[in-house]
Amino acid sequence: MTRGYRSPREHLDEALALVGQLVERQIHAHWEQGILPRIKDQFSGTFVSGGEVLALLQGGLTPSPEGEQRLADLDAAIGAREERIDQRLAEAHAEGQPLPFDQLRRAFQLTATEQRVLWVLIALETSVRLRQLMRYLVNESSRVHADLGLLELLVYSTPEARGQLIPELSSTSRLFRFRLVEAVGGRRHQEDTPFLLRPIKVNARVIELVHGVTRIDREIADTAELLQMLPTHEVLVLPAEVKAQTTSLVMNAIDAAAAGQTAPVIVLSGPEGSGRKSLIYGAAAHLGCGVLRVHCDRLPHDPAELQRVLRAVLREAVLFRALPMFDGIDLLGAAVEHGHSDRGVVLDREIAAFLGPIAATASVRDTRPIALSRGLVVVEVPRLLEAARAELWRRALGVTSPGLDVDRAAARYPVPGGLILRAADSALAHARGRGPRETVTDGDLHAGVRATLDSKLSTMGVRVAWRQTWADLVLPEDSLAEMHEFIARVRHRRRVYEEWGFGRKVAKGLGLSALFAGPPGTGKTMVAGIIAEELGLDLYQIDLSRIVSKYVGETEKNLAQVFDAAEAGHAILLFDEADSLFAKRTEVKSSVDRYANLEVNYLLQRMEAFSGITILTTNLDASIDEAFRRRISFRVDFPMPEAAEREKLWRAMLPREAAVDPSLNFRALASNYQFSGGYIRNAVLRAAFFAAEDSTAINLKHLQRAAALEYAAMGKLATPM
């Protein structure tokens, strides 16, 4: 009984012996036909006519009976060795120890001649003796690479094989498309060279495989990762119909491939951490295959290099029976402002004829959609409901603690599942840092969520912390009532939207937005900070100078990153002086107007789809686009404070610990200086330093001097008291 190979080296040695027999047969055929000795005679002085040489090269002479028998014996030996190699490979596979080359030929369903091509090219790279013999065969001692003519001699010389030469060695063939073999020299060089003289070599990846190296190709190791131990759908807290739909789409694509057809690319769309990748992993696990995750943000921009990488990616996907997943496929669109071409065009070309399922993920922003000739089918991943988030927090933490309210965390952080898992790991680390028996608290959870969020939003804004409280706030009663209603909306979303079913009645996003309008210093930003503190959420003040770009489409891209990151971590976004970004749309008189209006339109769409909290402040309420006004949940006016309110502000700005003259006339200050709260704060702080310099309590003289300076800074003249 034929035993299987015990090592890749044993198989390689026998395959190289097969190549040796192929070379021996061709050399013997040339000698028997008289080609090599007759040509040798010509060079030694014996006359051989050019026509006779041509006849010799065309096979015009027949071998002797002894020569024919020798060729027949060699053909029989070659066939027997090939049969033995196939048997031993099959036996190793049956024993559960398949060799990498067997994995390769099975995955790509290589024909016998395609396998011979690979072995001839491998022999040139790995065997000095066979390399010398092949040089002798073609009478070239300086040859570096094989050409198609050598393969025609050794592999496609029989009548049965000649018809396979062009289909198997053209530039669109399977061997070239998956970069099992590669042309040597540039495209122009190949096109200008006669077909049989075109140089060719085996890809280094194949040489690794025949030596037993089964890792992912090092050429794409920085771009892609092979995932074979995948979580199943059972661990996902997502609707069953979405799981079933994803699995069904992958199965349909596999069935289409079996029928020789391509299927649309399956795109899972949603915010980061929503479970897009996990759905694909679960479908692959259900079908018993792996996933080759390609990071689209790492793919090269040069079209030629991108083509090489994509072909290697598809080869590895077939080799390892893995589902190729292009993570962030929407990032492949053109970025003209950075000089980048549309990489989606190259991707479309390379996957057009790829048989098998292809998956991808995309964010919800889709500012630069990608079009593929094989089509797209988009599955939108729904947001987790509050009850599902609570369940996921419990699973991720795996602990109970009297200081932890999981239901409150689910209501407080409407974040996707991926971020819950990362934040839970961070929270557990915080708890262990205090001691091995410490349990997770609400503070640990908040620190975990913050840790995952800071890195995303810090490039576009800054996290702001406020120490003021409601007691420091002086606003009209109706404005305060609206603030408390705003907070109540956040706290009771689960009951209203989920338990009472109002979520089905809301056409678009479930987020909250507020416009704070009023003169400078009236407390707009401070109130945003107090709301964030009350809700236990982080407040990020967005730096508009980093958002707005002169390049077309770049402002939308930056805004998309901000909203996506805030969606993932549920931060409160604060757009200070928002009129510079949310201004009225103008009549289109130039291309600049048209693109500015596109930015406003995009903002409208993202604001409506955003499920978090957005606060806009403006000093110029009239400049805000009317469409924004209609879509904003709350509009709160921050008027200039009246005299009574200013008196309260003067008093509230003085800390209890400060040394203050008890005879201070706050009513006179409020009447004489028509300040907003911000200017009163500045004046009180200035007066405190004046008093410290004088080593006295803060008195009316200090406050008047400070107020007069603030008035001067405002361009106003103070009236003496």
mmCIF file of C-alpha atoms in Angstrom, residues 83-230:
data_model
loop_
_atom_site.group_PDB
_atom_site.id
_atom_site.type_symbol
_atom_site.label_atom_id
_atom_site.label_comp_id
_atom_site.label_asym_id
_atom_site.label_seq_id
_atom_site.Cartn_x
_atom_site.Cartn_y
_atom_site.Cartn_z
ATOM 1 C CA GLU A 83 0.465 8.785 -10.462
ATOM 2 C CA ARG A 84 2.557 7.832 -7.421
ATOM 3 C CA ILE A 85 2.813 11.495 -6.345
ATOM 4 C CA ASP A 86 -0.958 11.886 -6.621
ATOM 5 C CA GLN A 87 -1.534 8.714 -4.606
ATOM 6 C CA ARG A 88 0.847 9.719 -1.832
ATOM 7 C CA LEU A 89 -0.672 13.202 -1.646
ATOM 8 C CA ALA A 90 -4.145 11.691 -1.426
ATOM 9 C CA GLU A 91 -2.989 9.274 1.275
ATOM 10 C CA ALA A 92 -1.461 12.095 3.335
ATOM 11 C CA HIS A 93 -4.733 13.991 2.985
ATOM 12 C CA ALA A 94 -6.725 10.933 4.108
ATOM 13 C CA GLU A 95 -4.416 10.557 7.117
ATOM 14 C CA GLY A 96 -5.252 14.111 8.171
ATOM 15 C CA GLN A 97 -1.789 15.444 7.290
ATOM 16 C CA PRO A 98 -2.302 17.245 3.967
ATOM 17 C CA LEU A 99 0.739 18.953 2.495
ATOM 18 C CA PRO A 100 0.623 22.664 1.630
ATOM 19 C CA PHE A 101 1.102 21.987 -2.098
ATOM 20 C CA ASP A 102 -1.808 19.547 -2.030
ATOM 21 C CA GLN A 103 -3.846 22.260 -0.336
ATOM 22 C CA LEU A 104 -2.820 24.636 -3.139
ATOM 23 C CA ARG A 105 -3.691 22.344 -6.036
ATOM 24 C CA ARG A 106 -7.022 21.348 -4.489
ATOM 25 C CA ALA A 107 -7.999 24.935 -3.676
ATOM 26 C CA PHE A 108 -7.315 26.158 -7.204
ATOM 27 C CA GLN A 109 -8.266 22.864 -8.911
ATOM 28 C CA LEU A 110 -5.008 22.905 -10.864
ATOM 29 C CA THR A 111 -4.720 20.738 -13.935
ATOM 30 C CA ALA A 112 -1.832 18.298 -14.378
ATOM 31 C CA THR A 113 -0.102 20.690 -16.792
ATOM 32 C CA GLU A 114 -0.525 23.667 -14.441
ATOM 33 C CA GLN A 115 1.096 21.620 -11.698
ATOM 34 C CA ARG A 116 3.974 20.742 -14.039
ATOM 35 C CA VAL A 117 4.428 24.444 -14.822
ATOM 36 C CA LEU A 118 4.789 25.216 -11.143
ATOM 37 C CA TRP A 119 7.235 22.383 -10.549
ATOM 38 C CA VAL A 120 9.443 23.360 -13.500
ATOM 39 C CA LEU A 121 9.605 26.942 -12.228
ATOM 40 C CA ILE A 122 10.196 25.745 -8.655
ATOM 41 C CA ALA A 123 13.054 23.543 -9.888
ATOM 42 C CA LEU A 124 14.708 26.567 -11.497
ATOM 43 C CA GLU A 125 14.628 28.311 -8.119
ATOM 44 C CA THR A 126 15.609 25.418 -5.855
ATOM 45 C CA SER A 127 17.803 22.956 -7.812
ATOM 46 C CA VAL A 128 21.195 23.948 -9.266
ATOM 47 C CA ARG A 129 21.490 20.677 -11.223
ATOM 48 C CA LEU A 130 18.107 21.009 -12.908
ATOM 49 C CA ARG A 131 18.764 24.686 -13.643
ATOM 50 C CA GLN A 132 21.978 23.754 -15.464
ATOM 51 C CA LEU A 133 20.226 21.006 -17.430
ATOM 52 C CA MET A 134 17.461 23.355 -18.539
ATOM 53 C CA ARG A 135 20.019 25.944 -19.643
ATOM 54 C CA TYR A 136 21.726 23.235 -21.666
ATOM 55 C CA LEU A 137 18.370 22.243 -23.159
ATOM 56 C CA VAL A 138 17.776 25.739 -24.542
ATOM 57 C CA ASN A 139 21.508 26.300 -25.251
ATOM 58 C CA GLU A 140 21.682 29.403 -23.033
ATOM 59 C CA SER A 141 24.180 29.449 -20.176
ATOM 60 C CA SER A 142 23.239 32.962 -19.012
ATOM 61 C CA ARG A 143 19.488 32.508 -18.671
ATOM 62 C CA VAL A 144 18.185 33.885 -15.358
ATOM 63 C CA HIS A 145 14.466 33.163 -15.694
ATOM 64 C CA ALA A 146 12.469 30.625 -17.645
ATOM 65 C CA ASP A 147 10.399 31.775 -20.574
ATOM 66 C CA LEU A 148 7.164 30.427 -21.974
ATOM 67 C CA GLY A 149 9.136 28.642 -24.683
ATOM 68 C CA LEU A 150 10.892 26.456 -22.087
ATOM 69 C CA LEU A 151 7.521 25.562 -20.582
ATOM 70 C CA GLU A 152 6.239 24.771 -24.070
ATOM 71 C CA LEU A 153 9.087 22.291 -24.457
ATOM 72 C CA LEU A 154 8.808 20.618 -21.072
ATOM 73 C CA VAL A 155 5.082 20.773 -20.319
ATOM 74 C CA TYR A 156 3.085 21.391 -23.501
ATOM 75 C CA SER A 157 5.084 19.438 -26.107
ATOM 76 C CA THR A 158 2.627 16.570 -26.508
ATOM 77 C CA PRO A 159 -0.344 16.840 -28.883
ATOM 78 C CA GLU A 160 -2.741 16.407 -25.958
ATOM 79 C CA ALA A 161 -1.240 19.333 -24.021
ATOM 80 C CA ARG A 162 -0.564 21.855 -26.792
ATOM 81 C CA GLY A 163 -4.086 23.219 -26.698
ATOM 82 C CA GLN A 164 -3.693 24.174 -23.033
ATOM 83 C CA LEU A 165 -0.661 26.434 -23.507
ATOM 84 C CA ILE A 166 -2.506 29.689 -24.243
ATOM 85 C CA PRO A 167 -5.435 29.247 -21.802
ATOM 86 C CA GLU A 168 -3.125 28.318 -18.937
ATOM 87 C CA LEU A 169 -0.295 30.803 -19.544
ATOM 88 C CA SER A 170 -2.060 33.921 -20.839
ATOM 89 C CA SER A 171 -2.025 37.035 -18.642
ATOM 90 C CA THR A 172 -5.669 36.439 -17.662
ATOM 91 C CA SER A 173 -5.178 32.794 -16.724
ATOM 92 C CA ARG A 174 -5.673 31.379 -13.253
ATOM 93 C CA LEU A 175 -1.930 31.089 -12.612
ATOM 94 C CA PHE A 176 -1.395 34.793 -13.334
ATOM 95 C CA ARG A 177 -4.639 36.129 -11.829
ATOM 96 C CA PHE A 178 -3.803 34.642 -8.453
ATOM 97 C CA ARG A 179 -0.106 35.394 -8.770
ATOM 98 C CA LEU A 180 1.019 31.779 -8.557
ATOM 99 C CA VAL A 181 3.357 32.726 -11.381
ATOM 100 C CA GLU A 182 4.462 36.200 -12.427
ATOM 101 C CA ALA A 183 5.760 37.863 -15.541
ATOM 102 C CA VAL A 184 9.281 39.283 -15.343
ATOM 103 C CA GLY A 185 9.739 42.865 -16.493
ATOM 104 C CA GLY A 186 7.212 45.633 -16.954
ATOM 105 C CA ARG A 187 3.996 45.460 -18.899
ATOM 106 C CA ARG A 188 5.507 47.235 -21.910
ATOM 107 C CA HIS A 189 8.399 44.773 -21.970
ATOM 108 C CA GLN A 190 5.984 41.844 -21.930
ATOM 109 C CA GLU A 191 3.843 43.276 -24.712
ATOM 110 C CA ASP A 192 6.864 43.986 -26.912
ATOM 111 C CA THR A 193 8.304 40.470 -26.466
ATOM 112 C CA PRO A 194 7.148 37.494 -28.594
ATOM 113 C CA PHE A 195 4.850 35.244 -26.596
ATOM 114 C CA LEU A 196 7.173 32.252 -26.193
ATOM 115 C CA LEU A 197 10.124 34.472 -25.283
ATOM 116 C CA ARG A 198 8.352 36.228 -22.406
ATOM 117 C CA PRO A 199 10.206 35.543 -19.120
ATOM 118 C CA ILE A 200 8.261 34.074 -16.231
ATOM 119 C CA LYS A 201 8.934 33.016 -12.637
ATOM 120 C CA VAL A 202 7.104 31.289 -9.817
ATOM 121 C CA ASN A 203 5.860 33.454 -6.970
ATOM 122 C CA ALA A 204 7.932 33.183 -3.789
ATOM 123 C CA ARG A 205 4.735 32.284 -1.933
ATOM 124 C CA VAL A 206 4.540 28.962 -3.824
ATOM 125 C CA ILE A 207 8.151 28.164 -2.926
ATOM 126 C CA GLU A 208 7.285 28.767 0.731
ATOM 127 C CA LEU A 209 4.328 26.398 0.469
ATOM 128 C CA VAL A 210 6.289 23.508 -1.023
ATOM 129 C CA HIS A 211 8.743 23.875 1.854
ATOM 130 C CA GLY A 212 5.906 23.584 4.382
ATOM 131 C CA VAL A 213 5.427 27.266 5.285
ATOM 132 C CA THR A 214 1.680 27.809 5.683
ATOM 133 C CA ARG A 215 1.521 31.295 7.192
ATOM 134 C CA ILE A 216 -0.231 34.110 5.383
ATOM 135 C CA ASP A 217 1.826 35.729 2.643
ATOM 136 C CA ARG A 218 4.265 38.192 4.205
ATOM 137 C CA GLU A 219 3.583 40.618 1.357
ATOM 138 C CA ILE A 220 0.077 41.268 2.679
ATOM 139 C CA ALA A 221 0.675 40.613 6.387
ATOM 140 C CA ASP A 222 0.507 44.351 7.151
ATOM 141 C CA THR A 223 -2.713 44.741 5.170
ATOM 142 C CA ALA A 224 -4.689 41.608 5.959
ATOM 143 C CA GLU A 225 -5.110 39.062 8.727
ATOM 144 C CA LEU A 226 -6.370 35.490 8.584
ATOM 145 C CA LEU A 227 -9.008 34.628 11.193
ATOM 146 C CA GLN A 228 -9.838 30.942 11.535
ATOM 147 C CA MET A 229 -11.103 30.559 15.130
ATOM 148 C CA LEU A 230 -14.269 32.620 14.821
#
